[in-house]
Structure formats: C-alpha cells, structure tokens
C-alpha cells in the first residue's frame, strides 16, 4: 500500500512541480508553529502526526514510521532549528531541519552511507 500511495503522490506532486515550479517545501502541507509533522508515507501522504519541538519519544504509533516530514514555523525566531533523533531522549544520530522546511522523501537523507532516515525518527528537539 505504501508503494501505491508513494507512486500516486510522486506523480501528482512531480507534475505540479514540473508545470508550476513548486518545490517539495512549497507543496508540503502546513504544520503549526513550533510543531513537527511526520507522515507515514512519502510525499506527505498516509497517517500524519504532529509533535512539539521537544518530544522525548514520538510514541508507539509514530516510532520509526515517518517517511516524510514538515517542520512548522519556529515559536522562537532566535531558535529556528529542530533536530530529529533516531533514539529516545535525543540520543543517537540526528538530522537538523530549519523551521518552515520539509522533506517529501526521507530516503534521500542519510545518517550513514548505508542508512537513510526513512522510518527512523524517535525523538524531536528544537
């Protein structure tokens, strides 16, 4: 099912991107201020969950399930970055996103040469 949704989402947004000059961040759904929105599938499809910028554990329903992400505007403009961690309590590998940015496919962001961020996020700190 994930592959079917991914294919449909890629086609729809890729078409919009080619014809309308839209980036992934511009095509992304909005996420509230001071929040990180994780999507179970690529191109912001599937179940979505929203978390604050300080979340020690995203919980059983979201743990290691995020395939795309949207970072909402910063609550504090002096601190515009959020870190996504592979383990509980802000431990292990991390990836940083600036407020207002998004990734439509976390498979394209690598934590090590052989391991990407698809289905890896467990905690959030910003």
Short mmCIF file of C-alpha atoms in Angstrom, two decimals:
data_model
loop_
_atom_site.label_atom_id
_atom_site.label_comp_id
_atom_site.label_asym_id
_atom_site.label_seq_id
_atom_site.Cartn_x
_atom_site.Cartn_y
_atom_site.Cartn_z
CA UNK A 1 0.00 0.00 0.00
CA UNK A 2 2.86 2.37 0.82
CA UNK A 3 4.26 1.92 -2.70
CA UNK A 4 0.88 2.65 -4.32
CA UNK A 5 0.41 5.83 -2.27
CA UNK A 6 4.00 6.87 -2.90
CA UNK A 7 3.62 6.40 -6.65
CA UNK A 8 0.36 8.36 -6.76
CA UNK A 9 1.79 11.12 -4.56
CA UNK A 10 5.02 11.35 -6.55
CA UNK A 11 3.12 11.61 -9.81
CA UNK A 12 0.74 14.27 -8.52
CA UNK A 13 3.36 16.45 -6.86
CA UNK A 14 6.01 15.87 -9.51
CA UNK A 15 3.50 17.03 -12.10
CA UNK A 16 2.74 20.13 -10.04
CA UNK A 17 6.45 20.73 -9.57
CA UNK A 18 7.28 20.41 -13.28
CA UNK A 19 4.40 22.53 -14.50
CA UNK A 20 4.17 25.02 -11.68
CA UNK A 21 7.76 25.36 -10.45
CA UNK A 22 6.81 24.15 -6.95
CA UNK A 23 9.43 22.81 -4.53
CA UNK A 24 8.75 19.99 -2.05
CA UNK A 25 8.64 22.52 0.80
CA UNK A 26 6.14 24.67 -1.10
CA UNK A 27 3.98 21.63 -1.95
CA UNK A 28 4.04 20.38 1.64
CA UNK A 29 1.01 20.71 3.86
CA UNK A 30 1.25 23.32 6.59
CA UNK A 31 2.40 22.42 10.07
CA UNK A 32 1.58 24.62 13.07
CA UNK A 33 4.10 26.91 14.72
CA UNK A 34 6.52 25.05 16.98
CA UNK A 35 5.41 21.66 15.61
CA UNK A 36 6.91 18.87 13.52
CA UNK A 37 4.51 16.88 11.34
CA UNK A 38 5.51 13.33 10.40
CA UNK A 39 3.78 11.39 7.63
CA UNK A 40 3.82 7.60 7.35
CA UNK A 41 4.28 7.73 3.57
CA UNK A 42 6.31 9.71 1.05
CA UNK A 43 5.07 13.00 -0.39
CA UNK A 44 3.15 13.86 2.79
CA UNK A 45 0.59 11.06 2.48
CA UNK A 46 -0.65 8.43 4.89
CA UNK A 47 -1.27 8.98 8.57
CA UNK A 48 0.09 12.29 9.87
CA UNK A 49 1.09 13.08 13.43
CA UNK A 50 2.13 16.37 14.95
CA UNK A 51 4.74 16.78 17.71
CA UNK A 52 6.16 19.67 19.67
CA UNK A 53 9.78 20.68 19.18
CA UNK A 54 10.63 18.93 22.46
CA UNK A 55 9.32 15.36 22.27
CA UNK A 56 11.32 12.73 24.16
CA UNK A 57 9.55 9.90 22.32
CA UNK A 58 7.06 10.16 19.46
CA UNK A 59 5.18 7.14 20.85
CA UNK A 60 4.39 3.65 19.68
CA UNK A 61 2.07 4.76 16.86
CA UNK A 62 4.68 7.02 15.22
CA UNK A 63 8.01 5.49 16.25
CA UNK A 64 10.13 4.57 13.23
CA UNK A 65 7.26 5.23 10.80
CA UNK A 66 7.99 8.69 9.35
CA UNK A 67 8.71 8.76 5.63
CA UNK A 68 8.18 12.49 5.06
CA UNK A 69 8.32 15.48 7.39
CA UNK A 70 7.19 19.10 7.59
CA UNK A 71 8.67 21.49 10.15
CA UNK A 72 6.38 24.33 11.14
CA UNK A 73 7.46 27.91 11.81
CA UNK A 74 9.61 28.45 14.88
CA UNK A 75 7.87 29.54 18.07
CA UNK A 76 11.07 31.41 18.96
CA UNK A 77 12.72 33.10 15.95
CA UNK A 78 16.06 33.03 17.82
CA UNK A 79 15.96 29.22 17.70
CA UNK A 80 14.89 28.26 14.15
CA UNK A 81 16.28 24.69 14.03
CA UNK A 82 14.82 21.34 15.03
CA UNK A 83 16.73 18.05 15.37
CA UNK A 84 15.19 14.66 14.69
CA UNK A 85 16.82 11.75 16.54
CA UNK A 86 16.93 8.05 15.88
CA UNK A 87 16.54 7.10 19.58
CA UNK A 88 14.58 8.17 22.69
CA UNK A 89 15.61 11.22 24.69
CA UNK A 90 17.57 12.91 21.90
CA UNK A 91 20.17 10.13 21.61
CA UNK A 92 21.90 8.66 18.57
CA UNK A 93 22.18 10.01 15.06
CA UNK A 94 20.32 13.22 14.30
CA UNK A 95 19.32 15.30 11.33
CA UNK A 96 18.60 19.03 11.50
CA UNK A 97 15.83 20.96 9.74
CA UNK A 98 15.26 24.71 9.68
CA UNK A 99 11.77 25.97 10.54
CA UNK A 100 9.48 26.02 7.54
CA UNK A 101 11.36 23.29 5.67
CA UNK A 102 10.17 19.87 4.60
CA UNK A 103 11.33 16.60 3.09
CA UNK A 104 8.94 14.70 0.86
CA UNK A 105 11.05 11.51 1.00
CA UNK A 106 13.36 10.78 3.93
CA UNK A 107 15.06 8.01 1.93
CA UNK A 108 17.13 10.77 0.31
CA UNK A 109 18.63 11.96 3.61
CA UNK A 110 21.37 9.74 5.00
CA UNK A 111 22.60 9.35 8.59
CA UNK A 112 25.37 6.95 7.49
CA UNK A 113 26.44 5.89 4.00
CA UNK A 114 24.20 2.80 4.13
CA UNK A 115 21.30 4.05 6.28
CA UNK A 116 18.76 6.73 5.47
CA UNK A 117 16.14 8.47 7.65
CA UNK A 118 13.08 6.67 6.29
CA UNK A 119 11.20 5.05 9.20
CA UNK A 120 13.86 6.05 11.77
CA UNK A 121 12.61 9.06 13.82
CA UNK A 122 12.00 8.54 17.56
CA UNK A 123 12.55 11.91 19.28
CA UNK A 124 12.44 15.61 18.39
CA UNK A 125 14.33 18.56 19.91
CA UNK A 126 14.41 22.18 18.87
#
